Short mmCIF file of C-alpha atoms and ligand atoms in Angstrom, two decimals:
data_model
loop_
_atom_site.label_atom_id
_atom_site.label_comp_id
_atom_site.label_asym_id
_atom_site.label_seq_id
_atom_site.Cartn_x
_atom_site.Cartn_y
_atom_site.Cartn_z
CA MET A 1 -209.82 -358.78 28.11
CA ALA A 2 -209.93 -358.49 24.25
CA THR A 3 -213.32 -359.07 22.76
CA THR A 4 -214.09 -360.16 19.20
CA PRO A 5 -216.21 -357.73 17.32
CA SER A 6 -219.60 -359.22 16.14
CA PRO A 7 -219.69 -359.80 12.46
CA TYR A 8 -222.86 -357.91 12.40
CA THR A 9 -221.56 -354.68 13.90
CA PRO A 10 -221.16 -352.00 11.30
CA THR A 11 -217.64 -350.71 11.58
CA ILE A 12 -217.69 -348.00 9.05
CA ARG A 13 -219.90 -344.98 9.24
CA HIS A 14 -219.84 -341.93 7.28
CA ARG A 15 -219.72 -338.54 9.08
CA ARG A 16 -222.97 -336.62 8.61
CA ARG A 17 -220.94 -333.55 7.47
CA ASP A 18 -219.40 -335.58 4.61
CA PRO A 19 -220.69 -334.09 1.30
CA VAL A 20 -221.01 -337.51 -0.29
CA PRO A 21 -222.24 -340.32 2.09
CA LEU A 22 -220.48 -343.63 2.16
CA ALA A 23 -221.75 -345.62 -0.94
CA VAL A 24 -220.39 -349.10 -0.17
CA TRP A 25 -220.97 -351.11 3.02
CA PRO A 26 -219.10 -354.30 3.36
CA VAL A 27 -222.10 -356.38 4.58
CA ALA A 28 -221.65 -359.45 2.41
CA GLN A 29 -218.17 -360.53 3.33
CA ARG A 30 -219.90 -363.48 5.03
CA SER A 31 -222.61 -365.50 3.20
CA ALA A 32 -226.25 -364.90 4.23
CA GLN A 33 -226.40 -368.49 5.59
CA TYR A 34 -223.43 -367.85 7.85
CA GLN A 35 -224.79 -364.63 9.11
CA ARG A 36 -227.95 -366.46 10.17
CA ALA A 37 -226.42 -369.83 11.26
CA GLY A 38 -226.77 -370.39 14.98
CA ARG A 39 -228.63 -367.16 15.46
CA TYR A 40 -231.81 -367.05 13.31
CA HIS A 41 -234.69 -369.60 13.52
CA PRO A 42 -233.75 -372.44 11.17
CA GLY A 43 -237.27 -372.23 9.55
CA CYS A 44 -236.14 -368.96 7.86
CA ALA A 45 -234.45 -371.06 5.16
CA ALA A 46 -237.86 -371.71 3.76
CA HIS A 47 -238.36 -367.92 2.73
CA PRO A 48 -236.93 -367.43 -0.62
CA GLY A 49 -235.97 -363.68 -0.47
CA LYS A 50 -234.54 -362.51 2.84
CA MET A 51 -232.56 -359.32 3.59
CA LEU A 52 -228.90 -359.75 4.75
CA PRO A 53 -228.94 -359.30 8.55
CA ALA A 54 -225.77 -357.27 8.37
CA LEU A 55 -227.29 -354.91 5.78
CA ALA A 56 -230.53 -354.42 7.98
CA ARG A 57 -228.16 -353.81 10.87
CA CYS A 58 -226.16 -351.18 9.03
CA ILE A 59 -229.20 -349.33 7.75
CA VAL A 60 -230.87 -349.23 11.23
CA ALA A 61 -227.64 -348.10 12.91
CA GLU A 62 -226.92 -345.44 10.27
CA TYR A 63 -230.36 -343.93 9.90
CA SER A 64 -231.98 -344.26 13.32
CA ARG A 65 -231.09 -343.93 17.01
CA PRO A 66 -231.85 -346.07 20.02
CA GLY A 67 -235.39 -345.74 21.31
CA GLN A 68 -236.73 -344.63 17.87
CA LEU A 69 -239.30 -346.52 15.85
CA VAL A 70 -238.45 -348.70 12.88
CA VAL A 71 -241.05 -350.17 10.54
CA ASP A 72 -240.93 -352.85 7.94
CA PRO A 73 -244.08 -353.10 5.86
CA LEU A 74 -242.91 -356.20 3.95
CA ALA A 75 -241.38 -357.97 6.95
CA GLY A 76 -241.02 -361.53 5.57
CA THR A 77 -239.04 -363.43 8.33
CA GLY A 78 -238.46 -360.33 10.40
CA THR A 79 -234.83 -359.59 9.66
CA THR A 80 -235.14 -355.86 9.96
CA LEU A 81 -237.15 -356.16 13.14
CA VAL A 82 -234.69 -358.59 14.83
CA GLU A 83 -231.75 -356.38 14.00
CA ALA A 84 -233.54 -353.16 14.94
CA ALA A 85 -234.67 -354.62 18.26
CA LEU A 86 -230.98 -355.79 19.05
CA LEU A 87 -229.95 -352.14 18.41
CA GLY A 88 -232.52 -350.90 20.90
CA ARG A 89 -235.15 -349.64 18.51
CA ARG A 90 -238.78 -350.23 18.60
CA ALA A 91 -239.71 -352.41 15.69
CA ILE A 92 -243.10 -353.04 13.90
CA GLY A 93 -243.49 -355.37 10.97
CA VAL A 94 -246.29 -355.96 8.48
CA GLU A 95 -246.51 -359.17 6.41
CA LEU A 96 -249.29 -360.41 4.17
CA GLU A 97 -248.72 -364.21 4.57
CA ALA A 98 -249.70 -365.87 7.83
CA ARG A 99 -246.97 -368.46 7.22
CA TRP A 100 -244.13 -365.76 7.20
CA ALA A 101 -245.77 -363.46 9.82
CA ASP A 102 -245.86 -366.55 12.21
CA LEU A 103 -242.28 -367.26 11.35
CA ALA A 104 -241.11 -363.68 11.89
CA ARG A 105 -242.66 -363.94 15.35
CA GLU A 106 -240.96 -367.31 16.07
CA ASN A 107 -237.75 -365.80 14.84
CA ALA A 108 -237.99 -362.93 17.20
CA GLU A 109 -238.71 -365.41 20.05
CA HIS A 110 -235.71 -367.41 18.90
CA VAL A 111 -233.05 -364.70 18.55
CA LEU A 112 -234.03 -362.11 21.13
CA ARG A 113 -233.84 -362.01 24.83
CA PRO A 114 -237.08 -360.74 26.57
CA GLU A 115 -235.87 -357.17 26.98
CA HIS A 116 -235.42 -356.92 23.15
CA ARG A 117 -238.39 -359.17 22.34
CA GLN A 118 -240.81 -356.74 23.91
CA LEU A 119 -239.69 -354.11 21.37
CA VAL A 120 -241.02 -356.11 18.44
CA GLU A 121 -244.57 -356.10 17.09
CA LEU A 122 -245.84 -357.95 14.06
CA HIS A 123 -249.01 -357.56 12.13
CA GLN A 124 -250.44 -359.95 9.47
CA GLY A 125 -251.94 -357.68 6.83
CA ASP A 126 -251.46 -355.74 3.63
CA ALA A 127 -248.77 -353.12 3.58
CA THR A 128 -251.14 -350.72 1.60
CA ASP A 129 -253.04 -350.53 4.99
CA LEU A 130 -249.94 -349.49 6.80
CA ALA A 131 -251.41 -346.35 8.40
CA THR A 132 -254.47 -348.28 9.78
CA LEU A 133 -252.30 -351.20 10.97
CA LEU A 134 -249.90 -348.81 12.90
CA GLY A 135 -252.84 -346.94 14.67
CA ASP A 136 -251.35 -344.33 17.01
CA ASP A 137 -247.89 -344.86 15.64
CA SER A 138 -248.79 -343.56 12.24
CA GLY A 139 -247.02 -340.34 11.55
CA ARG A 140 -244.43 -341.16 14.23
CA VAL A 141 -242.13 -343.51 12.50
CA ASP A 142 -238.49 -342.58 12.38
CA LEU A 143 -237.29 -345.19 9.81
CA VAL A 144 -238.91 -347.32 7.34
CA CYS A 145 -236.51 -350.04 6.23
CA THR A 146 -237.76 -352.66 3.75
CA SER A 147 -236.91 -354.94 0.88
CA PRO A 148 -239.87 -355.33 -1.52
CA PRO A 149 -240.61 -358.30 -3.74
CA TYR A 150 -238.17 -358.14 -6.70
CA ALA A 151 -240.53 -358.17 -9.64
CA CYS A 152 -238.94 -361.39 -10.84
CA ASP A 153 -239.20 -365.12 -9.94
CA VAL A 154 -237.72 -365.95 -6.59
CA GLY A 155 -237.45 -369.46 -5.03
CA ASN A 156 -235.38 -371.80 -3.15
CA VAL A 157 -233.46 -374.19 -5.49
CA ASP A 158 -234.06 -377.91 -4.74
CA LYS A 159 -231.58 -379.49 -7.09
CA ALA A 160 -232.40 -382.99 -5.82
CA ASN A 161 -236.09 -382.63 -6.73
CA TRP A 162 -235.00 -381.16 -10.09
CA ASP A 163 -232.75 -384.23 -10.72
CA ARG A 164 -235.80 -386.48 -10.03
CA GLY A 165 -237.76 -384.53 -12.68
CA GLY A 166 -239.71 -382.40 -10.28
CA ASP A 167 -239.85 -378.56 -9.78
CA LEU A 168 -236.55 -376.74 -9.38
CA CYS A 169 -238.19 -374.57 -6.67
CA PRO A 170 -240.94 -375.70 -4.31
CA THR A 171 -244.16 -374.14 -5.64
CA ASP A 172 -245.64 -373.23 -2.34
CA GLU A 173 -242.58 -370.99 -1.64
CA ARG A 174 -242.02 -369.65 -5.15
CA ASN A 175 -242.67 -365.93 -5.10
CA TYR A 176 -243.36 -366.23 -1.31
CA SER A 177 -246.85 -367.94 -1.69
CA THR A 178 -249.29 -369.58 -4.13
CA ASP A 179 -251.55 -366.59 -3.42
CA LYS A 180 -251.46 -364.37 -6.68
CA ALA A 181 -252.44 -361.46 -4.36
CA ASN A 182 -248.89 -361.59 -2.99
CA LEU A 183 -246.85 -359.01 -4.81
CA GLY A 184 -244.15 -361.56 -5.30
CA HIS A 185 -246.31 -362.53 -8.34
CA ALA A 186 -246.79 -358.98 -9.62
CA ARG A 187 -244.78 -357.78 -12.74
CA GLY A 188 -244.49 -354.70 -14.85
CA ALA A 189 -247.06 -351.97 -14.37
CA ALA A 190 -249.01 -353.97 -11.81
CA TYR A 191 -245.95 -354.34 -9.68
CA GLU A 192 -244.93 -350.60 -10.07
CA GLY A 193 -248.48 -349.43 -9.30
CA ALA A 194 -248.68 -351.54 -6.13
CA MET A 195 -245.38 -350.59 -4.95
CA ALA A 196 -246.06 -346.88 -5.55
CA THR A 197 -249.09 -347.31 -3.28
CA ILE A 198 -246.94 -348.97 -0.63
CA TYR A 199 -244.21 -346.34 -0.82
CA GLY A 200 -246.94 -343.67 -0.48
CA ALA A 201 -248.28 -345.47 2.58
CA CYS A 202 -244.72 -345.52 3.98
CA PHE A 203 -244.30 -341.85 3.42
CA ALA A 204 -247.61 -341.16 5.17
CA VAL A 205 -246.60 -342.93 8.41
CA LEU A 206 -243.16 -341.25 8.64
CA ARG A 207 -242.78 -338.38 11.05
CA PRO A 208 -241.41 -335.21 9.51
CA GLY A 209 -237.72 -335.81 8.83
CA GLY A 210 -238.14 -339.61 9.00
CA ILE A 211 -236.38 -341.72 6.39
CA LEU A 212 -237.47 -344.44 3.86
CA ALA A 213 -234.57 -346.95 3.05
CA VAL A 214 -235.43 -349.46 0.37
CA VAL A 215 -233.17 -352.42 -0.43
CA THR A 216 -233.66 -353.83 -3.80
CA LYS A 217 -231.69 -356.02 -6.28
CA ASN A 218 -231.46 -355.51 -9.93
CA THR A 219 -233.28 -357.89 -12.26
CA ARG A 220 -232.90 -358.73 -15.91
CA ARG A 221 -235.50 -358.09 -18.50
CA LYS A 222 -234.91 -358.71 -22.12
CA GLY A 223 -231.18 -358.80 -21.67
CA ARG A 224 -231.12 -355.40 -19.75
CA THR A 225 -230.73 -354.94 -16.00
CA VAL A 226 -233.63 -353.21 -14.39
CA CYS A 227 -233.43 -351.40 -10.97
CA PRO A 228 -236.90 -351.68 -9.28
CA SER A 229 -236.10 -348.88 -6.90
CA ALA A 230 -235.09 -346.44 -9.74
CA ARG A 231 -238.57 -347.25 -11.18
CA ALA A 232 -240.16 -346.20 -7.82
CA PRO A 233 -241.98 -342.93 -7.57
CA HIS A 234 -239.14 -341.33 -5.60
CA GLY A 235 -236.48 -342.41 -8.11
CA GLY A 236 -234.96 -344.87 -5.69
CA ARG A 237 -233.16 -342.02 -3.93
CA ARG A 238 -232.98 -341.65 -0.18
CA VAL A 239 -236.10 -339.65 0.74
CA SER A 240 -236.90 -338.03 3.92
CA ARG A 241 -240.18 -336.51 4.99
C1 SAM B 301 -238.30 -359.53 -0.25
S1 SAM B 301 -239.51 -360.25 0.96
C2 SAM B 301 -238.94 -359.39 2.48
C3 SAM B 301 -237.93 -360.25 3.29
C4 SAM B 301 -237.64 -359.76 4.60
N1 SAM B 301 -236.88 -358.52 4.41
C5 SAM B 301 -236.74 -360.72 5.31
O1 SAM B 301 -235.51 -360.47 5.55
O2 SAM B 301 -237.25 -361.80 5.52
C6 SAM B 301 -240.97 -359.39 0.61
C7 SAM B 301 -242.13 -359.85 1.55
O3 SAM B 301 -243.29 -359.07 1.16
C8 SAM B 301 -244.43 -359.87 1.47
N2 SAM B 301 -245.54 -359.25 0.69
C9 SAM B 301 -245.90 -359.32 -0.53
N3 SAM B 301 -246.97 -358.56 -0.83
C10 SAM B 301 -247.32 -357.94 0.34
C11 SAM B 301 -248.24 -356.99 0.81
N4 SAM B 301 -249.26 -356.40 -0.07
N5 SAM B 301 -248.32 -356.59 2.11
C12 SAM B 301 -247.44 -357.04 2.94
N6 SAM B 301 -246.43 -357.94 2.66
C13 SAM B 301 -246.39 -358.33 1.40
C14 SAM B 301 -243.95 -361.12 0.86
O4 SAM B 301 -244.87 -362.21 1.44
C15 SAM B 301 -242.54 -361.32 1.25
O5 SAM B 301 -242.33 -361.94 2.49
#
């Protein structure tokens, strides 16, 4: 019987002996909404800056093996954790906001069958405390896969509210939270300093040879595009320990 391949299954992999790794993954041929529809918890729509499920899946498939440990220190709705567990990896997430940490747990419950759900662990806390939060798993992480706040305003557009003269984006979700301690509100040097600390914490929890994969998007400042990962301490390159 012919089976239809899942839209989330990465179909292109570079061979490890290739001198230049594959640079383009076709993970956005279907919209983010389509990738989540009927699969992810509907409450995820409230989070304003989620990773594409197919992208998380590609990274996990490419840079880790079944049975290994994947960590997302800025877990949001838990996209990385869900996709990693579906691929048979243990997955630990850290998220500052109780609201999103609870949603990530609900999401895992919603998407995953028990055998995969037991692979997921979620901590509410600050990513700068990653090593403490991971406890005995610190230093044993095979892959950190994360998408940081983007150092620009993020929000869910509510056009109807805007038409009524209200806010374009609900203020409680804008930049992830009203809490100014959330890095969604940090800009410039404050953002870069905090992210440098978090990338350092990621480096510290990786095992020797472990990989840090960071997904960012370019922002615009004064008419120029700025790549937040290129401003990171490791220059935004793939780094392994
Ligand atoms: C770009 S979002 C990650 C989205 C996630 N990949 C997903 O698919 O849902 C960044 C997340 O970092 C969280 N965050 C901000 N500052 C943090 C900190 N110091 N420690 C942990 N999480 C933090 C935000 O609340 C937000 O949910």
